[in-house]
Short mmCIF file of C-alpha atoms in Angstrom, two decimals:
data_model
loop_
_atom_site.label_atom_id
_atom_site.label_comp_id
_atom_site.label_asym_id
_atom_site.label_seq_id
_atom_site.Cartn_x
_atom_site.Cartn_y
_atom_site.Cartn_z
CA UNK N 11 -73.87 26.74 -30.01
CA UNK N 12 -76.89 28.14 -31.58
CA UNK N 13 -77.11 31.61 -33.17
CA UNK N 14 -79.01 34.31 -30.94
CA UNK N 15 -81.02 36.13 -33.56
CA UNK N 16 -82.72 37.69 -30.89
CA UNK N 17 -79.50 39.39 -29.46
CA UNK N 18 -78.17 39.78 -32.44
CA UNK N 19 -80.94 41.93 -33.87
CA UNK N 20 -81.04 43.87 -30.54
CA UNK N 21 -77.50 44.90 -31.02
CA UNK N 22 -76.81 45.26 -34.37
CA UNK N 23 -77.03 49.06 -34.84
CA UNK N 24 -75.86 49.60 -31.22
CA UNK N 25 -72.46 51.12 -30.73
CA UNK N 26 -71.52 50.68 -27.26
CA UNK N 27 -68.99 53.27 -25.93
CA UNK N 28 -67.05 54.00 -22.89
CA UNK N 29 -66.61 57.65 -20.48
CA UNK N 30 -63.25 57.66 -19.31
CA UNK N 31 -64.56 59.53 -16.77
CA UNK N 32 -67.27 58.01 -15.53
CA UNK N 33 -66.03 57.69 -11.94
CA UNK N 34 -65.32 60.95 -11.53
CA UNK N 35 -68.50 62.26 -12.94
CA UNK N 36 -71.01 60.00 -10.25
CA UNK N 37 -68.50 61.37 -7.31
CA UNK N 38 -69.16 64.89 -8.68
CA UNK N 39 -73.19 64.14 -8.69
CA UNK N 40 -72.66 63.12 -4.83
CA UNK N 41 -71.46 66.46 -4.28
CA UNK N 42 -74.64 67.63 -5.97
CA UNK N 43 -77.37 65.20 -4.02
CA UNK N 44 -75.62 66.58 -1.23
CA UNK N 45 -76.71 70.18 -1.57
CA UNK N 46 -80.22 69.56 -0.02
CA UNK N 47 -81.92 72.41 1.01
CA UNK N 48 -83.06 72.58 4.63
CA UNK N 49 -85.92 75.44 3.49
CA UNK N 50 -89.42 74.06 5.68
CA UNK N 51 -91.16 75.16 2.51
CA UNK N 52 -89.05 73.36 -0.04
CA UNK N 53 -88.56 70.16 0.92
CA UNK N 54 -90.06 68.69 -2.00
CA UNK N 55 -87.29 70.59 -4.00
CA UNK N 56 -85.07 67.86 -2.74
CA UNK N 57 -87.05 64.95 -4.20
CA UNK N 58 -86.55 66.98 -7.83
CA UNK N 59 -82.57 67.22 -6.70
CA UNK N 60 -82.48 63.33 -6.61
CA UNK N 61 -84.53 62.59 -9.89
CA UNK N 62 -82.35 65.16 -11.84
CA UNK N 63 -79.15 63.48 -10.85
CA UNK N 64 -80.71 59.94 -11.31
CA UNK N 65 -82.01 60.65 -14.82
CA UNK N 66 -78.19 62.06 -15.28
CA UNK N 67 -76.83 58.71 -14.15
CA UNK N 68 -79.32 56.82 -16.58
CA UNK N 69 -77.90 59.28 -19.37
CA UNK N 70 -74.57 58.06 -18.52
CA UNK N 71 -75.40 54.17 -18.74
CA UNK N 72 -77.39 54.44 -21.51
CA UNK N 73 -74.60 56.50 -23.85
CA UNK N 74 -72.14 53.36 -22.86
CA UNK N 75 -74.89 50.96 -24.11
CA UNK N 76 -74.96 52.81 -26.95
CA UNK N 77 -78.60 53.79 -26.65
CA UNK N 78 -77.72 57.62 -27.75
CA UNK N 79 -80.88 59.03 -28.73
CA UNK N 80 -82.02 57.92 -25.24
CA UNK N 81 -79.20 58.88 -23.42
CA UNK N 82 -79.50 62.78 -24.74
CA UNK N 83 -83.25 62.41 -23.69
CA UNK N 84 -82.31 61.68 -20.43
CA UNK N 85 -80.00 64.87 -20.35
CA UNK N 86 -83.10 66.58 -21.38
CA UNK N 87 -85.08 65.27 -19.04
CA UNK N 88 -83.17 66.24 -16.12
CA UNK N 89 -83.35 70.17 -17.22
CA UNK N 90 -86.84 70.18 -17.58
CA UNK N 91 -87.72 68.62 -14.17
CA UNK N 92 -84.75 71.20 -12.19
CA UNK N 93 -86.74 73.70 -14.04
CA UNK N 94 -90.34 72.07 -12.68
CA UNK N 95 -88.59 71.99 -9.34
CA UNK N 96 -87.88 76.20 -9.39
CA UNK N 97 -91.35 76.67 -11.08
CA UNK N 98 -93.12 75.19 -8.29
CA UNK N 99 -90.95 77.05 -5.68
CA UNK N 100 -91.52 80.30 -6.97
CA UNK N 101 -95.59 79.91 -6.60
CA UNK N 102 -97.29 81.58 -4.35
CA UNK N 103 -98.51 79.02 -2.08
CA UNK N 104 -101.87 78.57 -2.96
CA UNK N 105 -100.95 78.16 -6.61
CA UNK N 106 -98.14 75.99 -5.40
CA UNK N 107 -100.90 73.83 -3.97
CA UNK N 108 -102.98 73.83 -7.05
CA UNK N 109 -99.97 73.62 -9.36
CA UNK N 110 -98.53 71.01 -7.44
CA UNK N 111 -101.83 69.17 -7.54
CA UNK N 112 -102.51 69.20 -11.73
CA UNK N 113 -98.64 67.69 -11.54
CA UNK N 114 -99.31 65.14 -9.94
CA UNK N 115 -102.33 64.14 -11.05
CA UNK N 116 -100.52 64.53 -14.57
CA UNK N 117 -103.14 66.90 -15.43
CA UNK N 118 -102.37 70.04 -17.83
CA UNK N 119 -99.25 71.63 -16.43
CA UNK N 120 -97.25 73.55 -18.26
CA UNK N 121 -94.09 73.03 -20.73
CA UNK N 122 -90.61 73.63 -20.40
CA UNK N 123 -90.69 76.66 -21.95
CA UNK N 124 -94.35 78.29 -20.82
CA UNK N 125 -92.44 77.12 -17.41
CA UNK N 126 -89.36 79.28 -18.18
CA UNK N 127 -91.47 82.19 -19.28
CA UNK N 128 -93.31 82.57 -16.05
CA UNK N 129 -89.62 82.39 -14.30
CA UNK N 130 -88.06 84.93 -16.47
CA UNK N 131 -91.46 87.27 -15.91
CA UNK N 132 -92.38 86.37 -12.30
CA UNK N 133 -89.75 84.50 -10.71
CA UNK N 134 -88.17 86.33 -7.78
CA UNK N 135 -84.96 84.84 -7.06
CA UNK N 136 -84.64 82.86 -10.48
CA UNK N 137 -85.26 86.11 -13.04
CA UNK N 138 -82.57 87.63 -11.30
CA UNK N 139 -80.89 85.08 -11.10
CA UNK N 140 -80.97 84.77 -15.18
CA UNK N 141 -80.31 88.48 -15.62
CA UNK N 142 -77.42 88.68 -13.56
CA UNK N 143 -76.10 85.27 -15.38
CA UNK N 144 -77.25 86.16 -18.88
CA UNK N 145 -74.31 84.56 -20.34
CA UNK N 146 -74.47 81.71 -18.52
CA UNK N 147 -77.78 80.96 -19.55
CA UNK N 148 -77.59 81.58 -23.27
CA UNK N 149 -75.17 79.19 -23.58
CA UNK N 150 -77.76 76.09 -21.69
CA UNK N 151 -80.09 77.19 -24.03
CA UNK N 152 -77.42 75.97 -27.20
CA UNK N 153 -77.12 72.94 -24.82
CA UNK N 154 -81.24 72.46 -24.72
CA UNK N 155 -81.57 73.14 -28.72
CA UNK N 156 -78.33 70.41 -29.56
CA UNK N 157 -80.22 67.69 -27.30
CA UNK N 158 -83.71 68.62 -28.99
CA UNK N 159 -81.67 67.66 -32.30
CA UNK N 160 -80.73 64.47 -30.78
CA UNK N 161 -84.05 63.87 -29.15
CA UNK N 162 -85.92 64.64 -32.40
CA UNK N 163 -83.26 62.54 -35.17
CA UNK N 164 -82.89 65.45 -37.06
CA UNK N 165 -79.20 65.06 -39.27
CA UNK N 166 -78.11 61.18 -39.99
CA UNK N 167 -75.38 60.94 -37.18
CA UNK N 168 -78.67 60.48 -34.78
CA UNK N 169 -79.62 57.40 -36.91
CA UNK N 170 -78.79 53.88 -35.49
CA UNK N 171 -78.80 52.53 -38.70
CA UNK N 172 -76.12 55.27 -40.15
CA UNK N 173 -74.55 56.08 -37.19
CA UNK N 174 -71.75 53.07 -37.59
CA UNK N 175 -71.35 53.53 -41.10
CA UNK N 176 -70.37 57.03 -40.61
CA UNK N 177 -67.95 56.15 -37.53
CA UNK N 178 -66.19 52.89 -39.75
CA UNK N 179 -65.09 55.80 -42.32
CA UNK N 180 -63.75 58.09 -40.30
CA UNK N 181 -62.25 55.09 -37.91
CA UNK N 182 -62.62 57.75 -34.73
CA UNK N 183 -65.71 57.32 -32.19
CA UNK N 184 -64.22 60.19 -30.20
CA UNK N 185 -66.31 63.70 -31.37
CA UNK N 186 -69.45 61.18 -30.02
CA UNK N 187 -67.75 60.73 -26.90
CA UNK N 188 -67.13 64.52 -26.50
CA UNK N 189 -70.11 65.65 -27.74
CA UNK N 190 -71.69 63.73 -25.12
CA UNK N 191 -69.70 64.65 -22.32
CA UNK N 192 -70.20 68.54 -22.97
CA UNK N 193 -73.75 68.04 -23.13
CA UNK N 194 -73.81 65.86 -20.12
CA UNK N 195 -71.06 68.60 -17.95
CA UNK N 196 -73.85 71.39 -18.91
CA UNK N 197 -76.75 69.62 -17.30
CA UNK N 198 -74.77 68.49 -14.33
CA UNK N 199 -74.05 72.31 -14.18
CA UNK N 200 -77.68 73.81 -15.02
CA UNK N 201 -78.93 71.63 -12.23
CA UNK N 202 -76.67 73.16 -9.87
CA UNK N 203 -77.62 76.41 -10.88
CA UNK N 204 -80.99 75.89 -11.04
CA UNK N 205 -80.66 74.37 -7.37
CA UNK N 206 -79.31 77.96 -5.86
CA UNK N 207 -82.78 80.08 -7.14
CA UNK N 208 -83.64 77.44 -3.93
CA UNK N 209 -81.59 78.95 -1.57
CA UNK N 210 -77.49 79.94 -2.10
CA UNK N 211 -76.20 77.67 0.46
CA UNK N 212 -73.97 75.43 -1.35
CA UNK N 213 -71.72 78.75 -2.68
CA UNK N 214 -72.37 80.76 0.46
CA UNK N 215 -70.47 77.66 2.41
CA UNK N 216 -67.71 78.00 0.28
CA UNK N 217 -66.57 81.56 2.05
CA UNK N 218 -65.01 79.95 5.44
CA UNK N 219 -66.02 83.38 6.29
CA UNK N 220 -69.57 82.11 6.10
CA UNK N 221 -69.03 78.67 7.31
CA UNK N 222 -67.47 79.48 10.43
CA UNK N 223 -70.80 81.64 11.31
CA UNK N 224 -73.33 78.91 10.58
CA UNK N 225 -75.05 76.10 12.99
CA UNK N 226 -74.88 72.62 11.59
CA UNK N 227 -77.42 72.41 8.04
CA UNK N 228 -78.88 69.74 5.68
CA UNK N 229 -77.00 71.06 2.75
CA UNK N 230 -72.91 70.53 1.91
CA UNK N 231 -71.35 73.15 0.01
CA UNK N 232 -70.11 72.91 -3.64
CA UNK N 233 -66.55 72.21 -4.08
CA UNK N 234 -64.08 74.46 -5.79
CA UNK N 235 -63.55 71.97 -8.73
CA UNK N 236 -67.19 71.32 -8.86
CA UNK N 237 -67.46 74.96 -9.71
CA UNK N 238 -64.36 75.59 -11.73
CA UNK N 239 -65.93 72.32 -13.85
CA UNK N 240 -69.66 72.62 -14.14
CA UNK N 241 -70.94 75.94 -13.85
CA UNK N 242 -67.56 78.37 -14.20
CA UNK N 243 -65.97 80.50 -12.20
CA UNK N 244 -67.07 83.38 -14.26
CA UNK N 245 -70.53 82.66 -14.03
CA UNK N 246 -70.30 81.78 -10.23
CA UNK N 247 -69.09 85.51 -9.61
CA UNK N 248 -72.27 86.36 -11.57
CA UNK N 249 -74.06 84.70 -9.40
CA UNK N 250 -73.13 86.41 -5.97
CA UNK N 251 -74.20 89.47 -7.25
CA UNK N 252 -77.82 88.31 -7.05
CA UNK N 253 -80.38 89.29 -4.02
CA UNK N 254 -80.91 85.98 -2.96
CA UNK N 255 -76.93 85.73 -2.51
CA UNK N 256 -76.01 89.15 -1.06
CA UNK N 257 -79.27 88.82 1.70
CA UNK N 258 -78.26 85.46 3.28
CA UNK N 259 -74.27 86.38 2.99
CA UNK N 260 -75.33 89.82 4.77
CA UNK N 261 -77.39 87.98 7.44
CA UNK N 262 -74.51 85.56 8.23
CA UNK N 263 -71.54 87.66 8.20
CA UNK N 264 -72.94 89.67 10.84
CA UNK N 265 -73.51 86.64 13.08
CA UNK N 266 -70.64 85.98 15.52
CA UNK N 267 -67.45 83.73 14.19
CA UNK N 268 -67.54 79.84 15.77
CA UNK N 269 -64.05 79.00 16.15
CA UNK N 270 -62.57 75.51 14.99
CA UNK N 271 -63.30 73.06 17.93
CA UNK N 272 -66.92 74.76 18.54
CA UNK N 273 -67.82 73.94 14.65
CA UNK N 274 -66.27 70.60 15.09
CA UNK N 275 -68.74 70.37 17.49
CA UNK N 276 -71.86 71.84 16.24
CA UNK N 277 -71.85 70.38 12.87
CA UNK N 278 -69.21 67.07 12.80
CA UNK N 279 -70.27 66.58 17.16
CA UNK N 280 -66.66 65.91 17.27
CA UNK N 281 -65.23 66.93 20.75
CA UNK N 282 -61.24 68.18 21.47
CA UNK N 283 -61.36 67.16 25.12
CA UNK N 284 -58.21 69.81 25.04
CA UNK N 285 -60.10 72.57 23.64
CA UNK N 286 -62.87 72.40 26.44
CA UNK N 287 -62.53 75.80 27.86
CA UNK N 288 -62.13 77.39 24.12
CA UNK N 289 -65.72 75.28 23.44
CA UNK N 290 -67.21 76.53 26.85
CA UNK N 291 -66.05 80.04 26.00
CA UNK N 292 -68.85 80.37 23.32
CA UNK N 293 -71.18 78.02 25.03
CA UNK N 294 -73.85 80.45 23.51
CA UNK N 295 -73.44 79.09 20.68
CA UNK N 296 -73.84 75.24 21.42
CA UNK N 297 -77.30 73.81 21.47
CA UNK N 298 -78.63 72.30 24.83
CA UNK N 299 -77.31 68.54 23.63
CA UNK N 300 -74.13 69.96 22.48
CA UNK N 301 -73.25 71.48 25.73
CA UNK N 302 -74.55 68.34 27.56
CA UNK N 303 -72.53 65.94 25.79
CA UNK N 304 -69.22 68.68 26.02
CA UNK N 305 -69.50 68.42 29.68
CA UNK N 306 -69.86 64.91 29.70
CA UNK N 307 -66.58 63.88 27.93
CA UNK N 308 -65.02 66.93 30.25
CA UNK N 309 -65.50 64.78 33.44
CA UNK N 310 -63.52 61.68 32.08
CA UNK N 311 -60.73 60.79 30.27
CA UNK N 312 -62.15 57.34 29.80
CA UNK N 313 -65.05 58.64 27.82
CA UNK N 314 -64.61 58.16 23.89
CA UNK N 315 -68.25 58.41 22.17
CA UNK N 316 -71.70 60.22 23.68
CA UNK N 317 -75.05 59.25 22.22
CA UNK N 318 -78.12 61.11 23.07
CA UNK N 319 -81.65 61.00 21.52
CA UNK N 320 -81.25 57.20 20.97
CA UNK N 321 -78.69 57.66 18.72
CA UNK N 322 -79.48 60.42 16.59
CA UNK N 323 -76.87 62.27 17.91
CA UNK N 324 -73.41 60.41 18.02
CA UNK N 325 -70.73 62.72 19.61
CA UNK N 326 -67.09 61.46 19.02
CA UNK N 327 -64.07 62.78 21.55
CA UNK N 328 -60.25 62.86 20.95
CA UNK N 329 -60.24 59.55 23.11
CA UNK N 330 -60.28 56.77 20.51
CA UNK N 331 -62.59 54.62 21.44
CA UNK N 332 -61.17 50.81 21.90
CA UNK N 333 -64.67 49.21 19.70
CA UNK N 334 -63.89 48.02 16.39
CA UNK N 335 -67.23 48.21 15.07
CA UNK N 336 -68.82 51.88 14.16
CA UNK N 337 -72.22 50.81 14.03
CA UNK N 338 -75.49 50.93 16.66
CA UNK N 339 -78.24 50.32 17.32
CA UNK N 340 -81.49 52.43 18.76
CA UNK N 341 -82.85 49.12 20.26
CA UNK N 342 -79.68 48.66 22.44
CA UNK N 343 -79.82 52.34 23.88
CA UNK N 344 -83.77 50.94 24.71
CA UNK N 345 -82.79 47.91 26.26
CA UNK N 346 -80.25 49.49 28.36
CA UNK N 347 -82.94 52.42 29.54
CA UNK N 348 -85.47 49.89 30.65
CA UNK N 349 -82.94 47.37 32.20
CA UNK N 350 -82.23 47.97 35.86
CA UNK N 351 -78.78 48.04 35.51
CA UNK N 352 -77.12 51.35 33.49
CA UNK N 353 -73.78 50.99 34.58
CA UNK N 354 -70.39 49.48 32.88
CA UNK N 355 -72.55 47.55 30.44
CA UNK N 356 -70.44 45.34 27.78
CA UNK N 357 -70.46 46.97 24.10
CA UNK N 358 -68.23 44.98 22.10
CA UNK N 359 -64.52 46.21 23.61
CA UNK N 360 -65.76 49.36 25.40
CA UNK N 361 -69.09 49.70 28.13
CA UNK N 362 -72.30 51.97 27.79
CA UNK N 363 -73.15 53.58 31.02
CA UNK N 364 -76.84 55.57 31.32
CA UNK N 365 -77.51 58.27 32.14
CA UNK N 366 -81.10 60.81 32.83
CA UNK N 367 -81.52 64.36 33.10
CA UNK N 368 -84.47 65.57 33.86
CA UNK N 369 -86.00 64.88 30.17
CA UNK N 370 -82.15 64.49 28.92
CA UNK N 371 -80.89 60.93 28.19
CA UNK N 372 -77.73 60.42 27.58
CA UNK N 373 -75.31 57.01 27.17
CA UNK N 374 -71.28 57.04 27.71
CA UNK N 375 -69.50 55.34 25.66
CA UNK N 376 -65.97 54.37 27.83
CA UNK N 377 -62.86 52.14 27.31
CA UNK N 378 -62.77 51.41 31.29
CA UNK N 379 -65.30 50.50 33.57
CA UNK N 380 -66.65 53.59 35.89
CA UNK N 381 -66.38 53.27 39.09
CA UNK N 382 -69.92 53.34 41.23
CA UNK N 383 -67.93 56.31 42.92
CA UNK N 384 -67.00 57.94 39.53
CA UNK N 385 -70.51 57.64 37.79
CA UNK N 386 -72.14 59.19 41.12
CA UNK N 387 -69.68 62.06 40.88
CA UNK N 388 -70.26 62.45 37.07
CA UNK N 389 -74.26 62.38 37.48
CA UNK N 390 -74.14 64.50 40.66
CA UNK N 391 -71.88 66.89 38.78
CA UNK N 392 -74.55 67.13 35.64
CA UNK N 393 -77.87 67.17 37.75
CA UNK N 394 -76.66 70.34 39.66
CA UNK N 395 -75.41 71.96 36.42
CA UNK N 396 -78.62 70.87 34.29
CA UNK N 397 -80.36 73.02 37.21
CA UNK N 398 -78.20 75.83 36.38
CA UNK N 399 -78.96 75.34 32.39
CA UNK N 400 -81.87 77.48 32.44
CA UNK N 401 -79.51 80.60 33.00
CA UNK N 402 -77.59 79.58 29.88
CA UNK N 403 -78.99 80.86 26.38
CA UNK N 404 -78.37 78.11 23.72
CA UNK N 405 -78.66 78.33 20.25
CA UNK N 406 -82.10 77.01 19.56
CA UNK N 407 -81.74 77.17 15.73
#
């Protein structure tokens, strides 16, 4: 076989290493692309969210190719756009606008640190936030100054060409594995930090206290070991003390407690068909479609699954349905709506039956046919109460 100069010279000074962890640390950034913000006016913050935990990812792969100088870069890279991402959210919005404009336009915008400055001096949520977790913060800035050394070759353990000769003496490529890995656990955690000057969702969903008061949102909470690993428990306390944390947990803690089968149903649409009256009981706290779809799976104990906006909304019962296959499709609700037939129709082991309200449709998902007289009754029963609905104040949020 012939040599491969070409690899060979590509890989020569390479030292290709592995992260033990490296399963554990992409199911940990999951938890982190989860914490989306629903905030109208920050949307785009979620965009930054992704990139942050992509360029993390591409830190990760490129370490293990041995690529380290580009690897710590990447590490870099992630803190400086989570800190582009809270710059841009604390504008005003006409110099959001304009701000956002020079971006992307890659037009003269400023640097990491001028970016940090204006935080620390005009930031609302985020100076505080940095005041109140002064610690926590001195110690990403040791974090940002150790990748700069990478980033910048300064020592020869950054050189390619020494890098190996150094390892073969001392016979031990661990210290590079853990130097990495505490570099990589601080950005994971500045991200996640830098993600609640958005809005302290993820930690306010922690307190069940909390979660049991809130209608179904965009953004999961942060788990325990997420915390206890990335950012610290310490600094976490630190960080409830701010004003963006104590406003929203005094808003919600006043609000009225959901209990267990209504929060199934707001934000899983899961519905106990023997928890009905307990659901009904804080009906005010259901949304229109909620209620609609509760009442539907009341009226039958065939009735498994309720689908309403085409779809969208997928409400699941305690009656297993008998279909083996999860999945749907919008253009099978359509075909059903503008067939003439909406009754009993064949959907893999179960039937679809529709059903219209007014401007509400609505298809049944059921492990026996309906009778003609049973899907009268059912729509009969749901016309007269949909008259009734206006009486009823749902939670429009």
């Amino acid at each position: 076989m012939a040599f491969d100069f070409t690899g060979y010279k590509e890989t020569y000074n390479l030292m290709p290493l592995e992260l033990p962890e490296k399963k554990s640390y992409y199911s940990d950034l999951v938890n982190l692309e989860q914490s989306w913000t629903g905030r109208v006016d920050a949307q785009l913050a979620n965009t930054f969210i992704q990139e942050s935990v992509q360029l993390i990812i591409n830190a990760i792969v490129l370490f293990e190719k041995g690529y380290l100088d580009c690897a710590y870069y990447s590490l870099r890279q992630s803190l400086e756009v989570s800190t582009t991402m809270v710059y841009l959210m604390e504008l005003e919005p006409e110099v959001k606008k304009e701000e956002l404009r020079k971006w992307k336009n890659k037009s003269r915008f400023p640097m990491y640190g001028q970016m940090l400055k204006f935080l620390n001096e005009n930031g609302n949520a985020f100076s505080d936030i940095k005041q109140k977790m002064e610690n926590y913060f001195k110690e990403i800035q040791k974090v940002k100054e150790h990748l700069n050394k990478h980033v910048h070759k300064q020592g020869f353990n950054t050189f390619y060409v020494a890098r190996n000769r150094i390892s073969a003496r001392n016979n031990d490529r661990t210290h590079l594995i853990k130097d990495f890995e505490k570099c990589l656990v601080s950005c994971i955690g500045a991200i996640a930090v830098f993600r609640l000057a958005i809005d302290p969702f993820p930690v306010l969903l922690m307190d069940y206290e909390i979660y049991s008061r809130t209608e179904e949102l965009l953004t999961e909470s942060y788990t325990e070991k997420f915390v206890d690993k990335y950012i610290g428990l310490e600094a976490i306390e630190a960080y409830k003390q701010t004003e963006i944390y104590l406003a929203h947990y005094e808003y919600y803690i006043n609000e009225e407690e959901r209990q267990p089968c209504v929060l199934d149903v707001v934000k899983y649409q899961h519905i106990d068909k023997e928890s009905i009256d307990e659901i009904l009981n804080q009906v005010h706290l259901l949304t229109r479609n909620d209620f609609l779809a509760v009442t539907l799976a009341s009226l039958s104990d065939k009735t498994a699954s309720i689908y309403c906006l085409d779809g969208l909304y997928h409400y699941t019962t305690s009656t297993k349905s008998h279909r083996t296959d999860f999945s749907f499709s919008s253009l099978t609700f359509k075909n059903i709506r503008e067939s003439n037939n909406h009754l009993n129709i064949p959907y893999d082991e179960a039937f679809l039956s529709y059903l219209y309200f007014e401007s509400d449709d609505f298809f049944v998902e059921h492990n026996e046919e309906f009778t003609s007289e049973e899907f009268n009754n059912i729509r009969t029963l749901v016309m007269a109460l949909v008259q009734l609905m206006n009486q009823i104040s749902f939670n429009n949020k």
